[in-house]
Each structure stands twice: as C-alpha cells, then as structure tokens.
CSV table of C-alpha atoms and ligand atoms in Angstrom, one decimal:
chain,number,residue,atom,x,y,z
P,13,MET,CA,-22.4,23.6,71.1
P,14,ASN,CA,-26.5,22.8,70.2
P,15,GLN,CA,-26.2,20.0,67.8
P,16,SER,CA,-30.0,19.9,67.6
P,17,LYS,CA,-30.3,22.6,64.9
P,18,THR,CA,-27.7,22.9,62.0
P,19,ILE,CA,-26.9,26.6,60.5
P,20,PHE,CA,-25.3,27.0,57.3
P,21,SER,CA,-24.6,30.1,54.8
P,22,GLY,CA,-22.0,31.4,52.7
P,23,VAL,CA,-20.9,34.0,50.3
P,24,LYS,CA,-19.5,33.6,47.2
P,25,PRO,CA,-16.5,35.4,46.3
P,26,SER,CA,-16.9,37.7,43.4
P,27,GLY,CA,-16.2,41.7,43.7
P,28,ASP,CA,-15.6,43.9,46.9
P,29,LEU,CA,-17.5,42.2,50.1
P,30,THR,CA,-20.1,45.1,50.7
P,31,ILE,CA,-21.3,46.5,54.0
P,32,GLY,CA,-24.5,44.9,52.6
P,33,ASN,CA,-23.2,41.3,52.7
P,34,TYR,CA,-22.1,42.2,56.6
P,35,ILE,CA,-25.9,43.5,57.6
P,36,GLY,CA,-27.8,41.5,56.2
P,37,ALA,CA,-25.9,38.6,56.3
P,38,ILE,CA,-22.1,38.4,58.5
P,39,SER,CA,-23.5,39.9,60.8
P,40,GLN,CA,-25.8,37.5,62.3
P,41,TRP,CA,-23.3,34.4,62.4
P,42,PRO,CA,-21.1,35.3,65.2
P,43,GLU,CA,-24.1,34.4,67.8
P,44,MET,CA,-25.0,31.8,66.5
P,45,GLN,CA,-22.5,30.2,67.0
P,46,ASP,CA,-22.6,29.5,70.7
P,47,LYS,CA,-26.4,28.2,70.5
P,48,TYR,CA,-26.2,25.6,68.2
P,49,ARG,CA,-24.1,23.4,65.2
P,50,CYS,CA,-23.0,26.1,61.9
P,51,ILE,CA,-21.4,25.9,59.6
P,52,PHE,CA,-20.0,29.1,56.9
P,53,SER,CA,-18.8,28.3,53.4
P,54,ILE,CA,-16.7,30.3,51.2
P,55,VAL,CA,-19.0,29.0,47.9
P,56,ASP,CA,-16.3,29.2,45.1
P,57,TYR,CA,-18.2,26.7,42.7
P,58,HIS,CA,-20.8,29.6,42.8
P,59,ALA,CA,-18.2,32.9,41.5
P,60,ILE,CA,-17.7,30.8,38.6
P,61,THR,CA,-20.8,31.0,36.8
P,62,VAL,CA,-19.9,35.1,35.5
P,63,LYS,CA,-17.1,36.4,34.1
P,64,TYR,CA,-14.1,35.9,36.2
P,65,GLN,CA,-10.5,36.0,36.4
P,66,PRO,CA,-8.5,33.0,38.0
P,67,GLU,CA,-6.5,34.5,39.8
P,68,GLU,CA,-9.0,37.1,41.5
P,69,LEU,CA,-10.9,33.9,42.2
P,70,ARG,CA,-7.8,32.8,44.2
P,71,LYS,CA,-7.2,35.7,45.6
P,72,ARG,CA,-11.0,36.4,47.1
P,73,ILE,CA,-11.1,32.8,48.5
P,74,LEU,CA,-8.6,33.7,51.2
P,75,GLU,CA,-10.0,37.0,51.1
P,76,ILE,CA,-13.3,36.2,53.0
P,77,THR,CA,-11.9,33.6,54.7
P,78,LYS,CA,-10.4,36.3,56.7
P,79,ILE,CA,-13.7,38.3,56.5
P,80,TYR,CA,-15.5,35.5,58.0
P,81,LEU,CA,-12.9,35.7,60.9
P,82,ALA,CA,-12.4,39.2,61.4
P,83,SER,CA,-16.5,39.5,61.7
P,84,GLY,CA,-15.9,37.6,65.0
P,85,ILE,CA,-16.7,33.8,62.8
P,86,ASP,CA,-14.9,31.5,65.3
P,87,PRO,CA,-12.6,28.7,63.8
P,88,LYS,CA,-13.4,26.7,66.9
P,89,LYS,CA,-16.8,27.1,67.4
P,90,SER,CA,-17.3,27.3,63.5
P,91,ILE,CA,-16.4,24.9,60.3
P,92,ILE,CA,-15.6,27.5,58.0
P,93,PHE,CA,-14.7,25.9,54.8
P,94,GLN,CA,-14.1,26.3,50.8
P,95,GLN,CA,-17.3,24.4,48.8
P,96,SER,CA,-14.8,23.5,46.0
P,97,ALA,CA,-12.8,21.2,48.7
P,98,VAL,CA,-15.7,19.0,49.7
P,99,PRO,CA,-16.9,17.7,46.2
P,100,GLU,CA,-20.0,16.1,47.8
P,101,HIS,CA,-21.9,19.7,46.4
P,102,THR,CA,-21.4,19.5,43.4
P,103,GLU,CA,-22.1,15.7,42.9
P,104,LEU,CA,-25.7,16.3,45.2
P,105,ALA,CA,-26.7,18.9,43.0
P,106,TRP,CA,-26.5,16.6,40.5
P,107,ILE,CA,-28.3,14.5,42.1
P,108,LEU,CA,-31.1,17.1,42.8
P,109,GLY,CA,-31.0,18.4,39.3
P,110,CYS,CA,-32.2,15.2,38.9
P,111,SER,CA,-35.0,15.3,41.2
P,112,GLY,CA,-36.6,17.8,42.8
P,113,SER,CA,-36.1,20.1,40.4
P,114,TYR,CA,-38.3,21.5,37.4
P,115,ILE,CA,-36.8,24.2,34.6
P,116,ALA,CA,-40.2,25.9,35.2
P,117,ASP,CA,-39.2,27.1,39.0
P,118,LEU,CA,-35.6,28.2,38.3
P,119,LYS,CA,-36.6,30.3,35.4
P,120,LYS,CA,-38.7,31.9,37.7
P,121,MET,CA,-35.6,33.5,40.0
P,122,THR,CA,-35.2,36.8,40.3
P,123,GLN,CA,-31.3,36.7,40.4
P,124,PHE,CA,-31.7,34.7,37.0
P,125,LYS,CA,-33.8,37.1,35.2
P,126,ASP,CA,-31.3,40.0,36.6
P,127,LYS,CA,-28.0,38.7,35.5
P,128,ALA,CA,-29.2,36.3,32.4
P,129,GLY,CA,-31.1,40.0,31.6
P,130,GLU,CA,-32.2,39.4,28.0
P,131,LYS,CA,-29.2,37.2,26.9
P,132,GLN,CA,-30.9,34.6,28.4
P,133,ASN,CA,-30.3,31.4,26.1
P,134,SER,CA,-26.5,32.6,25.9
P,135,VAL,CA,-25.7,32.7,29.2
P,136,PHE,CA,-23.6,29.0,31.0
P,137,VAL,CA,-26.3,26.3,32.2
P,138,GLY,CA,-24.1,26.7,35.1
P,139,LEU,CA,-26.1,30.3,35.8
P,140,PHE,CA,-29.2,28.8,35.5
P,141,THR,CA,-28.8,26.3,37.5
P,142,TYR,CA,-26.9,27.6,40.0
P,143,PRO,CA,-30.0,27.2,42.6
P,144,VAL,CA,-30.1,23.8,42.7
P,145,LEU,CA,-26.1,24.0,44.0
P,146,MET,CA,-27.3,26.3,46.9
P,147,ALA,CA,-30.3,23.8,48.2
P,148,ALA,CA,-27.2,21.0,47.9
P,149,ASP,CA,-24.8,23.0,49.7
P,150,ILE,CA,-27.7,23.8,52.1
P,151,LEU,CA,-29.2,20.6,51.9
P,152,LEU,CA,-26.0,18.2,52.3
P,153,TYR,CA,-26.0,19.5,56.1
P,154,ASP,CA,-29.5,18.8,57.3
P,155,THR,CA,-29.9,22.5,57.8
P,156,GLN,CA,-33.0,23.9,59.9
P,157,ALA,CA,-32.1,27.4,59.7
P,158,VAL,CA,-29.7,29.4,56.6
P,159,PRO,CA,-29.0,33.0,57.8
P,160,VAL,CA,-29.5,35.8,54.5
P,161,GLY,CA,-30.0,38.8,53.0
P,162,ASP,CA,-33.5,39.5,51.8
P,163,ASP,CA,-32.5,38.4,47.3
P,164,GLN,CA,-31.3,35.1,48.6
P,165,LYS,CA,-35.1,34.2,50.2
P,166,GLN,CA,-36.3,33.1,47.3
P,167,HIS,CA,-33.8,30.5,46.8
P,168,VAL,CA,-34.0,29.1,50.4
P,169,GLU,CA,-37.6,28.8,49.4
P,170,LEU,CA,-36.6,27.0,45.8
P,171,THR,CA,-34.4,24.8,48.8
P,172,ARG,CA,-37.5,23.9,50.8
P,173,ASP,CA,-39.4,22.8,47.7
P,174,ILE,CA,-36.5,20.5,46.2
P,175,ALA,CA,-36.2,18.9,49.6
P,176,LYS,CA,-40.3,17.8,50.0
P,177,ARG,CA,-39.3,17.0,46.3
P,178,PHE,CA,-37.1,14.4,47.0
P,179,ASN,CA,-38.7,13.1,50.0
P,180,ASN,CA,-41.9,12.4,48.2
P,181,LYS,CA,-40.1,10.6,45.7
P,182,TYR,CA,-38.0,8.9,48.1
P,183,GLY,CA,-39.1,8.5,51.7
P,184,PRO,CA,-37.4,11.5,54.3
P,185,SER,CA,-34.1,11.8,52.6
P,186,PHE,CA,-34.0,15.9,54.0
P,187,VAL,CA,-34.2,18.2,56.4
P,188,VAL,CA,-36.1,20.5,54.8
P,189,PRO,CA,-34.6,24.1,55.5
P,190,GLU,CA,-35.7,28.3,56.9
P,191,ALA,CA,-34.2,30.8,56.1
P,192,ILE,CA,-34.2,33.9,58.7
P,193,VAL,CA,-34.0,37.2,57.8
P,194,ARG,CA,-32.9,40.2,59.7
P,195,LYS,CA,-36.2,42.5,60.1
P,196,GLU,CA,-33.7,45.2,60.2
P,197,GLY,CA,-31.0,45.6,57.4
P,198,ALA,CA,-32.2,42.4,54.9
P,199,ARG,CA,-31.8,44.7,51.9
P,200,ILE,CA,-29.4,47.6,52.0
P,201,MET,CA,-29.8,49.6,48.6
P,202,SER,CA,-27.4,51.2,46.7
P,203,LEU,CA,-25.6,54.2,47.5
P,204,THR,CA,-26.3,56.1,44.0
P,205,GLU,CA,-29.2,54.3,42.9
P,206,PRO,CA,-31.4,53.4,46.0
P,207,ILE,CA,-34.2,51.8,44.2
P,208,LYS,CA,-31.3,48.7,43.5
P,209,LYS,CA,-29.7,46.7,46.4
P,210,MET,CA,-26.4,47.6,47.4
P,211,SER,CA,-24.2,44.6,45.0
P,212,LYS,CA,-20.5,44.3,45.1
P,213,SER,CA,-20.8,43.0,41.5
P,214,ALA,CA,-22.2,46.8,40.3
P,215,SER,CA,-20.0,48.7,38.1
P,216,ASN,CA,-19.9,52.1,39.6
P,217,SER,CA,-17.3,52.2,42.7
P,218,ASN,CA,-19.8,54.9,44.4
P,219,SER,CA,-22.6,53.3,44.9
P,220,TYR,CA,-21.3,50.8,47.4
P,221,ILE,CA,-18.6,51.0,50.2
P,222,SER,CA,-16.7,47.4,50.3
P,223,LEU,CA,-15.6,45.6,53.6
P,224,LEU,CA,-11.6,47.0,52.7
P,225,ASP,CA,-12.2,50.5,51.1
P,226,ASP,CA,-10.1,53.2,51.7
P,227,ILE,CA,-11.9,55.4,55.3
P,228,GLU,CA,-11.2,58.5,53.3
P,229,VAL,CA,-12.8,56.9,49.8
P,230,ALA,CA,-15.6,55.4,52.1
P,231,LYS,CA,-16.6,58.9,53.9
P,232,LYS,CA,-17.1,60.2,50.5
P,233,LYS,CA,-19.3,58.0,49.3
P,234,ILE,CA,-21.2,58.6,52.3
P,235,MET,CA,-21.6,62.4,51.7
P,236,LYS,CA,-21.5,61.7,47.7
P,237,ALA,CA,-24.6,59.5,48.2
P,238,VAL,CA,-27.9,60.4,46.9
P,239,THR,CA,-30.6,62.1,48.9
P,240,ASP,CA,-34.1,62.6,48.8
P,241,SER,CA,-36.3,65.7,48.1
P,242,GLY,CA,-36.6,67.0,51.5
P,243,THR,CA,-34.9,68.7,54.3
P,244,ASN,CA,-35.8,66.9,57.7
P,245,ILE,CA,-35.1,63.2,58.4
P,246,ASP,CA,-37.1,60.6,58.9
P,247,TYR,CA,-37.7,57.2,57.9
P,248,ASP,CA,-40.2,56.6,55.4
P,249,SER,CA,-38.9,53.8,53.2
P,250,ALA,CA,-41.5,54.1,50.3
P,251,ASP,CA,-41.5,57.6,49.5
P,252,ARG,CA,-38.0,58.3,51.3
P,253,PRO,CA,-35.8,55.1,50.2
P,254,ALA,CA,-31.9,57.1,50.0
P,255,LEU,CA,-32.3,58.4,53.4
P,256,ALA,CA,-34.5,55.1,54.7
P,257,ASN,CA,-31.4,53.0,53.7
P,258,LEU,CA,-28.7,55.8,54.8
P,259,LEU,CA,-30.8,55.6,58.5
P,260,THR,CA,-30.7,51.8,58.1
P,261,ILE,CA,-27.1,51.2,58.0
P,262,TYR,CA,-26.1,53.9,60.5
P,263,ALA,CA,-28.6,51.9,62.6
P,264,GLN,CA,-26.6,48.6,62.2
P,265,LEU,CA,-23.4,49.9,62.1
P,266,GLY,CA,-23.4,52.5,65.0
P,267,ASN,CA,-25.8,50.4,67.1
P,268,ARG,CA,-28.8,52.3,67.2
P,269,GLN,CA,-32.4,52.9,66.9
P,270,ILE,CA,-34.1,53.8,63.8
P,271,PRO,CA,-37.0,55.7,66.4
P,272,ARG,CA,-34.1,57.1,68.3
P,273,LEU,CA,-32.2,58.4,65.7
P,274,VAL,CA,-34.8,60.2,63.9
P,275,LYS,CA,-35.2,62.2,67.0
P,276,ASP,CA,-31.7,62.8,67.9
P,277,TYR,CA,-32.2,64.2,64.3
P,278,GLN,CA,-34.9,66.6,64.5
P,279,GLY,CA,-34.1,70.0,63.7
P,280,LYS,CA,-30.8,69.2,61.6
P,281,GLY,CA,-30.4,68.5,58.6
P,282,TYR,CA,-29.2,66.0,55.8
P,283,GLY,CA,-25.3,67.9,56.2
P,284,GLU,CA,-25.0,66.7,59.8
P,285,PHE,CA,-26.7,63.8,59.3
P,286,LYS,CA,-24.4,62.3,56.5
P,287,LYS,CA,-21.1,63.8,58.0
P,288,ASP,CA,-22.0,61.8,61.6
P,289,LEU,CA,-23.4,59.0,59.5
P,290,ALA,CA,-19.5,58.9,57.2
P,291,GLU,CA,-17.7,59.1,60.7
P,292,ILE,CA,-19.7,55.7,62.6
P,293,VAL,CA,-18.7,54.2,58.4
P,294,ALA,CA,-15.2,55.1,59.2
P,295,LYS,CA,-14.9,53.7,62.7
P,296,PHE,CA,-16.7,50.5,62.1
P,297,LEU,CA,-14.4,49.8,59.1
P,298,THR,CA,-10.9,51.0,60.9
P,299,ASP,CA,-11.8,48.1,63.6
P,300,PHE,CA,-12.6,45.6,60.9
P,301,GLN,CA,-9.7,46.0,58.6
P,302,ASN,CA,-7.6,45.8,62.1
P,303,LYS,CA,-8.5,42.7,63.1
P,304,PHE,CA,-8.8,41.6,59.3
P,305,ASN,CA,-4.9,42.6,58.3
P,306,ASN,CA,-4.2,40.8,61.3
P,307,ILE,CA,-4.8,37.3,60.0
P,308,SER,CA,-2.2,35.8,58.0
P,309,ASN,CA,-3.0,34.3,54.7
P,310,LYS,CA,-1.4,31.4,56.4
P,311,GLU,CA,-4.2,31.4,59.3
P,312,ALA,CA,-6.2,31.7,56.5
P,313,GLN,CA,-5.4,28.7,55.1
P,314,ALA,CA,-5.1,26.3,57.9
P,315,VAL,CA,-8.7,27.5,58.9
P,316,LEU,CA,-9.8,26.3,55.4
P,317,GLU,CA,-7.8,22.5,56.2
P,318,SER,CA,-9.6,22.2,59.2
P,319,GLY,CA,-13.0,23.1,58.5
P,320,ARG,CA,-12.1,20.9,55.4
P,321,GLN,CA,-11.8,18.1,57.2
P,322,GLN,CA,-14.7,18.1,59.4
P,323,ALA,CA,-17.3,19.4,56.8
P,324,SER,CA,-16.0,16.6,54.6
P,325,ALA,CA,-16.6,13.7,57.4
P,326,LEU,CA,-20.4,15.1,57.3
P,327,ALA,CA,-20.8,15.1,53.7
P,328,GLN,CA,-19.5,11.9,53.6
P,329,MET,CA,-21.5,10.5,55.3
P,330,LYS,CA,-24.8,12.1,53.8
P,331,MET,CA,-24.3,11.3,50.5
P,332,GLU,CA,-23.2,7.6,51.5
P,333,LYS,CA,-27.3,7.6,52.4
P,334,ILE,CA,-28.3,9.4,49.2
P,335,ARG,CA,-26.2,7.3,46.8
P,336,LYS,CA,-28.5,3.8,48.4
P,337,VAL,CA,-31.8,5.3,48.6
P,338,ILE,CA,-31.1,6.4,44.6
P,339,GLY,CA,-30.4,2.7,43.6
P,340,VAL,CA,-26.9,3.9,42.4
P,341,ARG,CA,-25.2,1.5,45.7
I,428,TYM,P1,-24.0,36.3,48.3
I,428,TYM,O1,-22.4,36.1,47.8
I,428,TYM,O2,-25.1,37.6,46.9
I,428,TYM,O3,-23.8,37.6,49.2
I,428,TYM,C1,-23.7,36.8,50.4
I,428,TYM,C2,-24.7,37.3,51.4
I,428,TYM,O4,-25.3,38.7,51.4
I,428,TYM,C3,-26.4,38.7,51.6
I,428,TYM,N1,-26.4,40.3,50.9
I,428,TYM,C4,-27.2,41.0,51.0
I,428,TYM,N2,-27.9,41.8,52.2
I,428,TYM,C5,-28.1,43.0,52.6
I,428,TYM,N3,-28.1,44.2,51.5
I,428,TYM,C6,-27.9,44.0,50.6
I,428,TYM,N4,-27.7,44.8,49.5
I,428,TYM,C7,-27.1,42.4,49.8
I,428,TYM,N5,-26.3,41.9,49.7
I,428,TYM,C8,-25.7,40.8,49.5
I,428,TYM,C9,-27.5,38.0,51.0
I,428,TYM,O5,-28.4,37.6,50.4
I,428,TYM,C10,-26.2,36.5,51.5
I,428,TYM,O6,-26.9,36.4,51.9
I,428,TYM,N6,-26.8,32.3,46.5
I,428,TYM,C11,-25.6,33.0,47.5
I,428,TYM,C12,-24.7,32.4,48.0
I,428,TYM,C13,-24.6,30.7,48.5
I,428,TYM,C14,-25.4,30.9,49.6
I,428,TYM,C15,-25.3,29.2,49.9
I,428,TYM,C16,-26.0,31.0,51.9
I,428,TYM,C17,-24.5,30.0,47.8
I,428,TYM,N7,-25.1,29.3,48.6
I,428,TYM,C18,-26.3,28.1,50.7
I,428,TYM,C19,-27.1,30.5,52.3
I,428,TYM,C20,-26.9,29.2,52.1
I,428,TYM,C21,-24.9,34.1,47.4
I,428,TYM,O7,-24.9,34.5,46.0
I,428,TYM,O8,-25.0,35.4,47.7
C-alpha cells in the first residue's frame, strides 16, 4: 500500500444502488486498493437530507457495505466505514461552513437545484449544506483523489475551493483534492429518458437497473429500454443518446470496446443487440448477486466496526490539529 496517496469516496444509502453507481464510481475502486491508501465510506448522514424511513436506512447501510465487498473492495486493503460512526465528519463540516463555504457557491450546486426544485426556501437546510459535509468527508483524510461519477465533479470542485480558502486563512491545513472521473461510463443515463442520468431515487423503476434486481426483471428492463430512431448500431451520444448509453453499459459490464461492438453489430438490428445486452447484464448481475448473498450481516457489521476504528484514529488526529489551528484549543 502506498501511503503517500489517499483515495476517498462514498455512496449514500438512499434508494437501490444502480448499475450507474457501479459503473461510474464503485467499479473504479478495487484496482486502486493495491496502489494507494483507500477509504470508502457509507455516507449515511447524506441520506437523511431527503425524506427517508429509519428502518430502511438501517437496512441499506449494511446492504451498501455488502455491495462494496461484493464489488471486490477488500477490508484488509481498504478502510470501509460508516460516516456517522466517526463524528469528526460533522464537526469538520460545521467548521468548514464557517470558513471557506459561501452561500452563493452552494446556491449554484446543480444537485441542490434539481432536488429542491421550486421549493428552495422550504427544504431543510441540510439539503443545502450537504456539499459542505461532503467536503469534510474528503478533507478529513488528506485525500488526494476522489473517484466519482460525473454528477459529483461539481461537489469535488467546491471542496477544492473550500480547502484553498481555509488554507489561505489559517495556513496550510488541508490537501487540495481532485476528482477522478472515468472517460467512459461516468454518466449512465436513464433507460426510459436517456437525457436524464440513471438515478436510484427515480420514481419509475424501469428507468434503472438495480444491482439487486431480479435477473428476469432486469432483462425485461433492457428489452423495454427506449431507443432512438434509426436501425443501425452506431455510437453517437449527441444524436442517438439512448443507443450510446446502451452501448456504454454493454462495453462496461461486458468488458468490451465500443468501436468493436459497433463493428460486430453492423447489419444487425436493435432487437438482436438488446437481447445480447440483456444477457450481458444478466450474467453480470448473477455473478454480483452470488457474491453479495454469500456475505452475512455479521460479517458486514464486523467490517464496519474495524473500519470505524481505523477511520476514527485518522480523523481524531486531523481534528486535533484543526481545532488548534482555528483557536478553540
Ligand atoms: P451518490 O450516492 O448519489 O452516488 C454514488 C456514486 O455513484 C455515482 N453515480 C453515477 N455514475 C455514473 N452514472 C450515473 N447515472 C450515476 N449516478 C450516481 C456518483 O457520481 C457517485 O460517485 N454526494 C455523493 C456521496 C458522497 C461522496 C462523499 C462521494 C458523500 N461524501 C465524499 C465522494 C466523496 C453522492 O450523493 O453520491
């Protein structure tokens, strides 16, 4: 493990994790474990910024832990922990909210605008300040790189600004991190409305494939996925976004190159392409779910406890310094 570079990323336990979350973010993580110090969090305090059921949240925290493990994250190599179990995250979020985070910047966040919609003044403050908590997650561990999907790039940019402002005011305190975003697959789109990103909180479950979907249901979702006009298989993300998205999913889950797929499907129609893609998705999900189902709740809980101890040790050390720097110690 190379201690000189730290990677941090996380997923919030709200909704069913989709192949979008997997392709865009989680699938990048396992190969980083042998090179860097990796910290992966189940960022549960981010999940309470919108309506949720406590029972469901409790269940999803363990579910995401198992999803990390089934994806190949090895607790012997990486720290896997629950954000709320390390209270320094919320402590640092408060401090960053008072030094480095401007209201004007938070108002620009696309995710806030999308989620709050017309109700910007009547949603809870947590939805608005959520990116500051995300900045705290990242900065607490002197993170250099944050592997995320395209939609989180803006939050990492904001984290950089917050870190720089804090450093300017108090002297060098935080590492300024950068986002790592895939060239292909960083934004998997909805299967029903391919101009929107695939989202675990979407109301139409046909728009996404959950990592834990029943295999036959998942295959049907692929067969029902909207396609663009035209009949040939070609990659054109501007004019044929639906097909481009399906090609991306095929390439990522089937371990293939898009130009090669386009070549292989010359002269074949959408029907055949989708049938094959449904099989690729089915195979991926079957393998994934076999691994997932073999992990017990007890095992997942033990992983979280060990991760908590490791993350806490790092977070406590960092916060001792930060408390001194800002003058409360
Ligand atoms: P979240 O939980 O919404 O998503 C988890 C990860 O999945 C990526 N993702 C996608 N990638 C490709 N295509 C999609 N359709 C798609 N949908 C989601 C996201 O970009 C993300 O990487 N705020 C974060 C969680 C977070 C975090 C952090 C991440 C909190 N603190 C610190 C990194 C570092 C979020 O809500 O992600």
